[in-house]
Amino acid sequence: MNGSSRRRAVERPEPARLPPELRAFYEFARAVGGSSYDVGALLDRICAEVRQLFGFERAMLVRYNSEERSVLAVVQQNVAWPGEQWLWIDKFPLLERALVERQALFVRDARSEPAMPDKIRERFGVRSIVAVPLCVETRCLGFLVFDNAGGEFALGPDELELLTTLGWMAAVFVDKADRYEELEHSLNELRDIDRVKSDFISLASHELKTPIAVVHGIASTLHLRGNRLDRSQLEELRRTLYEQTSVLSTLTDELLDLSRLDAGAVNPQPERFRPREQIEVLLPTIAADRVNEIEVDVPPRLEVVTDQEGFTRIVSNLVTNALRHGSPPVEVRTEHDGPFKLIVQDCGEGVDPAFVPRLFERFARSDSTHRKQLGGAGLGLAIARSFARTLGGDLVYEPARPHGASFALVLPAGVVATAEDK
């Protein structure tokens, strides 16, 4: 007789031959364990399976936040729980006791034994009710809550013990689904980072390649036959050289800003200054030949207290963006009746509504052929918003009326030190 013939076959018991308690575990594990890793669907399935096993009419699954000691109903079956807000667990004595004792707890008559606020008990007509904690290791993930739509019922020690064990089993499934969801979220973040990195390499390479090629071409021309060029040709080369080195300088500044912001190396240093003065000094440096296309409506004596460098970088990016993508005149104005606002508005065609959700994303550029021809790495607005948030504010967009684009740097009202209009 060979070895295989000597082995004794192990028979798996059929569910119908299992004791009732084990059959309940078997059916529950088979139904819930075969569910997807979608947390919402899993929680709903857990509620439904336990409700069916015990014949409960109504069920809720409540998630628990241990740091805030609060609960939120995320699954509701045959009960319409109002709103979606977290509530303190100490408002629900039954849940709090189940949390402490880590076992299923039953209240025969919620009218005489504390279980929940009287207003909730009366509103939903609760009488007999049971709460099952979902505990895994040292953590509580939530609670299963069941009743019979206001009817009275009884649960013995064996049934409560079975419910407690089912709660432990359910908690394991929920914990694994939570972890899977976290991993999936992290994976999506990594994919986004990889996409941004690829976009960065592609766009930065493209944006750097063009001006570098032009500068190299000019340098080669001057080196090889500069002495044979007439005055007009030299003037054209100087103008092109200035434009392309300006492009390189802008892109370099943007990449350095991006690096500093990502590294958390931007530490705002609030100081008192007059925005009008800063803007008037800034404009000739960023738009030397187009200053006459910009209208500044900022009170000369208005003073604010914020980080001057961050403020200047935001204004620079917004004005450059308006000149590049909009049409003159470009207006720079302030409002300070409530929060302080510095608004840069152009008279161009505005932003394609389909592109607005991506407006402040890094490397995001409109698919418009006209906008693609204008160049740019798609970093200006993303950097401006990041700077705005380091200053405790934000950068918002809205279409201008009757046409154009309007961007507003919004800072808390407290930054205004002197608000004189003259």
Coordinates of C-alpha atoms in Angstrom, one line a residue:
M1 CA 0.0 0.0 0.0
N2 CA 1.6 3.3 -1.1
G3 CA 1.7 6.5 1.0
S4 CA -1.2 8.2 -0.8
S5 CA -3.6 5.4 -0.2
R6 CA -2.7 5.4 3.5
R7 CA -3.8 9.0 3.9
R8 CA -7.2 9.5 5.4
A9 CA -9.5 11.8 3.5
V10 CA -10.6 14.9 5.5
E11 CA -14.3 15.6 5.0
R12 CA -15.5 19.2 5.2
P13 CA -18.8 19.3 7.1
E14 CA -21.7 20.6 5.0
P15 CA -23.2 23.9 6.4
A16 CA -26.5 22.1 7.1
R17 CA -24.7 19.6 9.4
L18 CA -23.0 22.3 11.5
P19 CA -24.3 23.4 14.9
P20 CA -26.4 26.6 14.6
E21 CA -23.7 28.9 16.0
L22 CA -21.0 27.6 13.6
R23 CA -23.4 27.7 10.7
A24 CA -24.1 31.4 11.5
F25 CA -20.3 32.0 11.4
Y26 CA -19.9 30.0 8.2
E27 CA -22.7 31.9 6.4
F28 CA -21.6 35.3 7.7
A29 CA -17.9 34.7 6.7
R30 CA -18.8 33.3 3.3
A31 CA -21.2 36.3 2.5
V32 CA -19.1 39.1 3.9
G33 CA -15.7 37.6 3.0
G34 CA -16.7 37.4 -0.6
S35 CA -17.5 41.1 -0.8
S36 CA -15.4 43.6 -2.6
Y37 CA -12.9 45.8 -0.8
D38 CA -15.2 48.8 -1.3
V39 CA -15.7 49.9 2.3
G40 CA -19.2 51.3 1.8
A41 CA -20.4 48.2 0.1
L42 CA -18.8 46.0 2.8
L43 CA -20.4 47.9 5.7
D44 CA -23.8 47.6 4.0
R45 CA -23.3 43.9 3.5
I46 CA -22.3 43.3 7.1
C47 CA -25.4 45.1 8.4
A48 CA -27.6 43.1 6.1
E49 CA -26.2 39.7 7.0
V50 CA -26.4 40.2 10.8
R51 CA -29.9 41.6 10.4
Q52 CA -31.0 38.6 8.4
L53 CA -29.4 36.1 10.8
F54 CA -31.2 37.5 13.8
G55 CA -34.4 38.8 12.1
F56 CA -33.9 42.4 13.1
E57 CA -36.1 44.9 11.3
R58 CA -33.8 48.0 11.4
A59 CA -30.0 48.3 11.4
M60 CA -27.3 50.9 11.5
L61 CA -23.6 50.8 11.2
V62 CA -21.9 53.6 13.1
R63 CA -18.2 54.5 12.6
Y64 CA -16.2 55.6 15.6
N65 CA -13.5 58.3 15.8
S66 CA -11.4 57.5 18.8
E67 CA -9.5 60.8 18.8
E68 CA -12.6 62.9 18.8
R69 CA -14.7 60.3 20.7
S70 CA -17.5 60.8 18.2
V71 CA -19.7 58.6 16.0
L72 CA -21.3 58.8 12.6
A73 CA -24.0 56.7 11.1
V74 CA -22.7 55.5 7.7
V75 CA -25.2 52.6 7.0
Q76 CA -28.9 52.9 7.6
Q77 CA -31.3 50.1 6.8
N78 CA -35.0 50.8 7.2
V79 CA -34.2 53.9 9.3
A80 CA -33.7 57.4 8.0
W81 CA -31.0 58.9 10.3
P82 CA -31.1 62.7 9.8
G83 CA -28.0 64.5 8.4
E84 CA -24.4 63.5 8.2
Q85 CA -22.7 64.8 11.3
W86 CA -20.4 63.4 13.9
L87 CA -22.0 63.2 17.4
W88 CA -20.3 62.8 20.8
I89 CA -20.4 59.2 21.9
D90 CA -21.2 60.3 25.5
K91 CA -24.7 61.2 24.2
F92 CA -25.3 57.4 23.6
P93 CA -24.9 55.5 26.9
L94 CA -25.4 52.2 25.2
L95 CA -22.6 52.7 22.7
E96 CA -20.3 54.1 25.4
R97 CA -20.9 51.0 27.6
A98 CA -20.3 48.7 24.6
L99 CA -17.1 50.5 23.9
V100 CA -15.8 50.0 27.5
E101 CA -17.0 46.4 27.9
R102 CA -16.1 45.5 24.3
Q103 CA -19.1 43.2 23.9
A104 CA -22.6 43.2 22.6
L105 CA -25.0 45.0 25.0
F106 CA -28.8 44.7 25.0
V107 CA -31.4 47.1 26.4
R108 CA -34.8 45.5 26.8
D109 CA -36.7 48.8 27.3
A110 CA -35.0 52.0 26.3
R111 CA -37.7 54.0 28.0
S112 CA -36.6 52.9 31.4
E113 CA -32.9 52.1 30.9
P114 CA -30.5 54.8 29.5
A115 CA -29.5 54.0 25.9
M116 CA -29.8 57.2 23.9
P117 CA -31.2 60.8 24.1
D118 CA -34.9 60.8 24.8
K119 CA -35.6 62.9 21.7
I120 CA -33.9 60.3 19.4
R121 CA -35.7 57.4 21.2
E122 CA -39.1 59.1 20.9
R123 CA -38.5 60.2 17.3
F124 CA -37.6 56.7 16.1
G125 CA -39.8 54.8 18.5
V126 CA -37.0 52.8 19.9
R127 CA -37.8 50.2 22.6
S128 CA -35.6 47.1 22.6
I129 CA -32.2 47.7 21.1
V130 CA -28.8 46.0 20.9
A131 CA -25.3 47.5 20.1
V132 CA -22.4 45.4 18.9
P133 CA -18.9 46.9 19.0
L134 CA -16.6 46.3 16.0
C135 CA -13.3 45.8 17.8
V136 CA -10.0 44.7 16.3
E137 CA -6.9 44.4 18.5
T138 CA -7.0 47.5 20.8
R139 CA -9.1 49.6 18.4
C140 CA -12.8 50.1 18.0
L141 CA -13.9 50.8 14.4
G142 CA -17.5 51.3 15.1
F143 CA -20.8 49.7 16.2
L144 CA -23.6 47.7 14.8
V145 CA -27.0 48.8 16.2
F146 CA -30.2 46.8 15.7
D147 CA -33.8 47.0 16.8
N148 CA -37.3 45.8 15.7
A149 CA -38.8 49.2 14.7
G150 CA -40.1 49.9 18.1
G151 CA -41.1 46.4 19.0
E152 CA -39.8 44.6 22.1
F153 CA -37.7 41.5 21.8
A154 CA -35.4 39.4 24.0
L155 CA -31.7 38.3 23.6
G156 CA -30.1 35.7 25.8
P157 CA -26.4 35.4 26.9
D158 CA -25.6 32.9 24.1
E159 CA -27.1 35.2 21.4
L160 CA -25.2 38.2 22.8
E161 CA -22.0 36.2 22.8
L162 CA -22.6 35.2 19.2
L163 CA -23.2 38.8 18.3
T164 CA -20.0 39.8 20.0
T165 CA -18.0 37.2 18.0
L166 CA -19.7 38.3 14.8
G167 CA -18.7 41.9 15.6
W168 CA -15.1 40.8 16.0
M169 CA -15.2 39.0 12.7
A170 CA -16.8 42.0 11.0
A171 CA -14.2 44.3 12.4
V172 CA -11.4 42.2 10.8
F173 CA -13.1 42.6 7.4
V174 CA -13.7 46.3 7.9
D175 CA -10.1 46.8 9.1
K176 CA -8.7 45.1 6.0
A177 CA -11.0 47.1 3.7
D178 CA -9.9 50.3 5.4
R179 CA -6.3 49.4 4.9
Y180 CA -6.9 48.5 1.3
E181 CA -8.6 51.8 0.8
E182 CA -5.7 53.6 2.4
L183 CA -3.2 51.7 0.2
E184 CA -5.3 52.5 -2.9
H185 CA -5.3 56.2 -1.9
S186 CA -1.5 56.1 -1.4
L187 CA -1.1 54.4 -4.7
N188 CA -3.2 57.0 -6.5
E189 CA -1.1 59.7 -4.8
L190 CA 2.1 58.0 -6.0
R191 CA 0.6 57.8 -9.5
D192 CA -0.2 61.5 -9.4
I193 CA 3.3 62.3 -8.2
D194 CA 4.8 60.2 -11.0
R195 CA 2.5 62.0 -13.5
V196 CA 3.6 65.4 -12.2
K197 CA 7.2 64.3 -12.4
S198 CA 6.8 63.2 -16.0
D199 CA 4.9 66.4 -16.9
F200 CA 7.7 68.3 -15.2
I201 CA 10.5 66.6 -17.1
S202 CA 8.6 66.9 -20.4
L203 CA 7.4 70.5 -20.0
A204 CA 10.5 71.8 -18.3
S205 CA 12.7 70.2 -21.0
H206 CA 10.6 71.7 -23.8
E207 CA 10.4 75.1 -22.2
L208 CA 14.2 75.1 -21.5
K209 CA 15.1 73.7 -24.9
T210 CA 13.6 76.5 -27.0
P211 CA 15.2 79.5 -25.4
I212 CA 18.5 77.7 -24.9
A213 CA 18.6 76.8 -28.6
V214 CA 17.9 80.4 -29.5
V215 CA 20.5 81.8 -27.2
H216 CA 23.0 79.3 -28.5
G217 CA 22.1 80.2 -32.1
I218 CA 22.7 83.9 -31.4
A219 CA 26.0 83.2 -29.6
S220 CA 27.1 81.1 -32.6
T221 CA 26.1 83.9 -35.1
L222 CA 28.0 86.5 -33.1
H223 CA 31.0 84.3 -32.8
L224 CA 31.2 83.2 -36.4
R225 CA 30.2 86.3 -38.3
G226 CA 29.4 89.1 -35.8
N227 CA 31.7 91.5 -37.5
R228 CA 29.8 91.2 -40.7
L229 CA 26.4 92.1 -39.2
D230 CA 24.9 95.6 -39.7
R231 CA 23.4 97.6 -36.9
S232 CA 19.8 96.5 -37.5
Q233 CA 20.8 92.9 -37.4
L234 CA 22.7 93.3 -34.2
E235 CA 19.7 95.2 -32.7
E236 CA 17.4 92.3 -33.6
L237 CA 19.8 89.8 -32.0
R238 CA 20.1 91.8 -28.8
R239 CA 16.3 92.1 -28.6
T240 CA 15.8 88.3 -29.2
L241 CA 18.6 87.6 -26.7
Y242 CA 16.9 89.7 -24.1
E243 CA 13.5 88.0 -24.6
Q244 CA 14.9 84.5 -24.5
T245 CA 17.0 85.1 -21.4
S246 CA 14.0 86.6 -19.7
V247 CA 12.1 83.4 -20.5
L248 CA 14.9 81.4 -19.0
S249 CA 15.1 83.6 -15.9
T250 CA 11.3 83.3 -15.3
L251 CA 11.3 79.5 -15.7
T252 CA 14.3 79.3 -13.3
D253 CA 12.6 81.5 -10.8
E254 CA 9.4 79.3 -11.0
L255 CA 11.3 76.1 -10.5
L256 CA 13.2 77.5 -7.6
D257 CA 10.0 78.8 -6.0
L258 CA 8.4 75.3 -6.6
S259 CA 11.4 73.7 -4.9
R260 CA 11.2 76.0 -1.9
L261 CA 7.5 75.6 -1.4
D262 CA 7.7 71.8 -1.6
A263 CA 10.5 71.8 0.9
G264 CA 8.5 74.0 3.3
A265 CA 11.4 76.5 3.1
V266 CA 9.1 79.5 2.6
N267 CA 8.7 81.1 6.1
P268 CA 6.6 84.3 5.9
Q269 CA 8.1 87.3 7.6
P270 CA 5.3 89.9 8.1
E271 CA 6.3 93.5 7.7
R272 CA 4.5 96.7 7.1
F273 CA 4.6 98.2 3.6
R274 CA 2.5 100.0 1.0
P275 CA 1.3 97.8 -1.9
R276 CA 1.1 100.6 -4.3
E277 CA 4.8 101.4 -4.0
Q278 CA 5.7 97.7 -4.4
I279 CA 3.6 97.3 -7.5
E280 CA 5.0 100.5 -9.1
V281 CA 8.6 99.2 -8.5
L282 CA 7.7 95.7 -9.7
L283 CA 5.9 96.5 -13.0
P284 CA 8.9 97.9 -15.0
T285 CA 11.0 94.8 -14.1
I286 CA 8.4 92.3 -15.4
A287 CA 6.7 94.2 -18.2
A288 CA 9.1 97.0 -19.2
D289 CA 7.6 97.6 -22.7
R290 CA 4.0 97.1 -21.6
V291 CA 3.6 99.1 -18.4
N292 CA 1.3 101.5 -20.3
E293 CA -1.2 98.6 -20.7
I294 CA -1.5 98.2 -16.9
E295 CA -3.8 100.3 -14.8
V296 CA -3.1 100.4 -11.0
D297 CA -6.0 101.4 -8.8
V298 CA -4.5 101.0 -5.4
P299 CA -4.7 103.8 -2.7
P300 CA -1.2 105.3 -2.4
R301 CA -1.4 105.4 1.4
L302 CA -2.9 101.9 1.9
E303 CA -0.6 99.9 4.2
V304 CA -0.7 96.2 4.9
V305 CA 1.3 93.8 7.2
T306 CA 2.2 90.6 5.5
D307 CA 5.2 88.9 3.9
Q308 CA 6.5 91.4 1.3
E309 CA 8.4 88.8 -0.8
G310 CA 5.5 86.5 -1.1
F311 CA 3.1 89.3 -1.9
T312 CA 5.5 90.5 -4.7
R313 CA 5.8 87.0 -6.2
I314 CA 2.0 86.6 -6.3
V315 CA 1.5 90.0 -8.0
S316 CA 4.3 89.3 -10.4
N317 CA 2.8 85.9 -11.4
L318 CA -0.7 87.3 -11.8
V319 CA 0.3 90.3 -13.9
T320 CA 2.6 88.2 -16.1
N321 CA -0.3 85.7 -16.5
A322 CA -2.7 88.4 -17.5
L323 CA -0.4 90.0 -20.0
R324 CA 0.4 86.6 -21.5
H325 CA -3.1 85.1 -21.8
G326 CA -5.4 88.2 -21.6
S327 CA -5.8 91.4 -23.4
P328 CA -5.1 95.0 -22.3
P329 CA -5.9 96.9 -20.3
V330 CA -4.9 94.9 -17.3
E331 CA -6.2 96.3 -14.0
V332 CA -4.6 95.9 -10.6
R333 CA -6.9 97.1 -7.8
T334 CA -7.5 96.4 -4.1
E335 CA -10.6 96.0 -1.9
H336 CA -10.5 96.1 1.9
D337 CA -14.1 96.6 3.1
G338 CA -13.9 93.0 4.5
P339 CA -11.0 90.6 3.8
F340 CA -8.2 92.3 1.9
K341 CA -8.3 91.6 -1.8
L342 CA -5.8 92.4 -4.5
I343 CA -7.4 91.8 -7.9
V344 CA -5.7 91.4 -11.2
Q345 CA -8.2 91.5 -14.1
D346 CA -7.7 91.4 -17.9
C347 CA -10.0 92.0 -20.8
G348 CA -9.2 88.8 -22.8
E349 CA -11.4 85.9 -23.7
G350 CA -11.3 84.5 -20.2
V351 CA -10.7 80.9 -19.1
D352 CA -12.4 78.0 -20.8
P353 CA -15.0 76.8 -18.2
A354 CA -13.9 73.2 -18.8
F355 CA -10.4 74.1 -17.8
V356 CA -11.3 76.0 -14.6
P357 CA -11.1 72.9 -12.3
R358 CA -7.5 72.4 -13.3
L359 CA -6.5 76.1 -13.4
F360 CA -4.3 76.0 -10.3
E361 CA -2.8 72.5 -11.0
R362 CA 1.0 72.4 -11.6
F363 CA 1.9 72.0 -15.3
A364 CA -1.7 72.4 -16.3
R365 CA -2.2 74.2 -19.6
S366 CA -5.3 74.7 -21.6
D367 CA -5.8 72.6 -24.7
S368 CA -6.5 75.9 -26.6
T369 CA -4.1 76.2 -29.6
H370 CA -3.8 79.9 -28.9
R371 CA -2.8 79.3 -25.3
K372 CA -0.3 76.6 -26.3
Q373 CA 1.4 79.0 -28.7
L374 CA 1.9 81.4 -25.8
G375 CA 4.1 79.0 -24.0
G376 CA 4.7 78.8 -20.3
A377 CA 5.2 75.8 -18.2
G378 CA 1.9 76.0 -16.4
L379 CA 3.4 76.9 -13.0
G380 CA 2.6 80.5 -12.4
L381 CA -0.9 80.2 -11.0
A382 CA 0.0 77.1 -8.9
I383 CA 3.0 78.9 -7.4
A384 CA 0.9 82.1 -6.8
R385 CA -1.8 80.1 -4.9
S386 CA 0.9 78.3 -2.8
F387 CA 2.4 81.6 -1.8
A388 CA -1.1 83.0 -1.0
R389 CA -1.7 80.1 1.3
T390 CA 1.6 80.5 3.1
L391 CA 0.4 84.0 3.8
G392 CA -2.8 82.7 5.4
G393 CA -5.0 83.5 2.5
D394 CA -5.9 82.0 -0.9
L395 CA -6.1 82.8 -4.6
V396 CA -9.4 82.6 -6.3
Y397 CA -10.6 82.9 -9.9
E398 CA -13.9 84.2 -11.4
P399 CA -14.8 85.3 -14.9
A400 CA -14.7 89.0 -15.4
R401 CA -17.6 91.0 -16.7
P402 CA -18.4 91.5 -19.6
H403 CA -15.3 89.4 -20.5
G404 CA -11.9 88.5 -19.3
A405 CA -10.4 86.8 -16.3
S406 CA -10.2 88.0 -12.7
F407 CA -7.8 86.6 -10.1
A408 CA -8.0 87.8 -6.5
L409 CA -5.4 87.4 -3.7
V410 CA -7.6 87.2 -0.6
L411 CA -6.0 87.8 2.8
P412 CA -7.5 88.2 6.3
A413 CA -8.9 91.7 7.1
G414 CA -6.3 92.0 9.8
V415 CA -3.4 92.5 7.3
V416 CA -4.6 96.0 6.6
A417 CA -2.7 98.4 8.8
T418 CA -3.9 101.7 7.3
A419 CA -6.8 101.9 4.9
E420 CA -6.8 105.5 3.7
D421 CA -8.2 106.0 0.2
K422 CA -6.2 109.1 -0.7

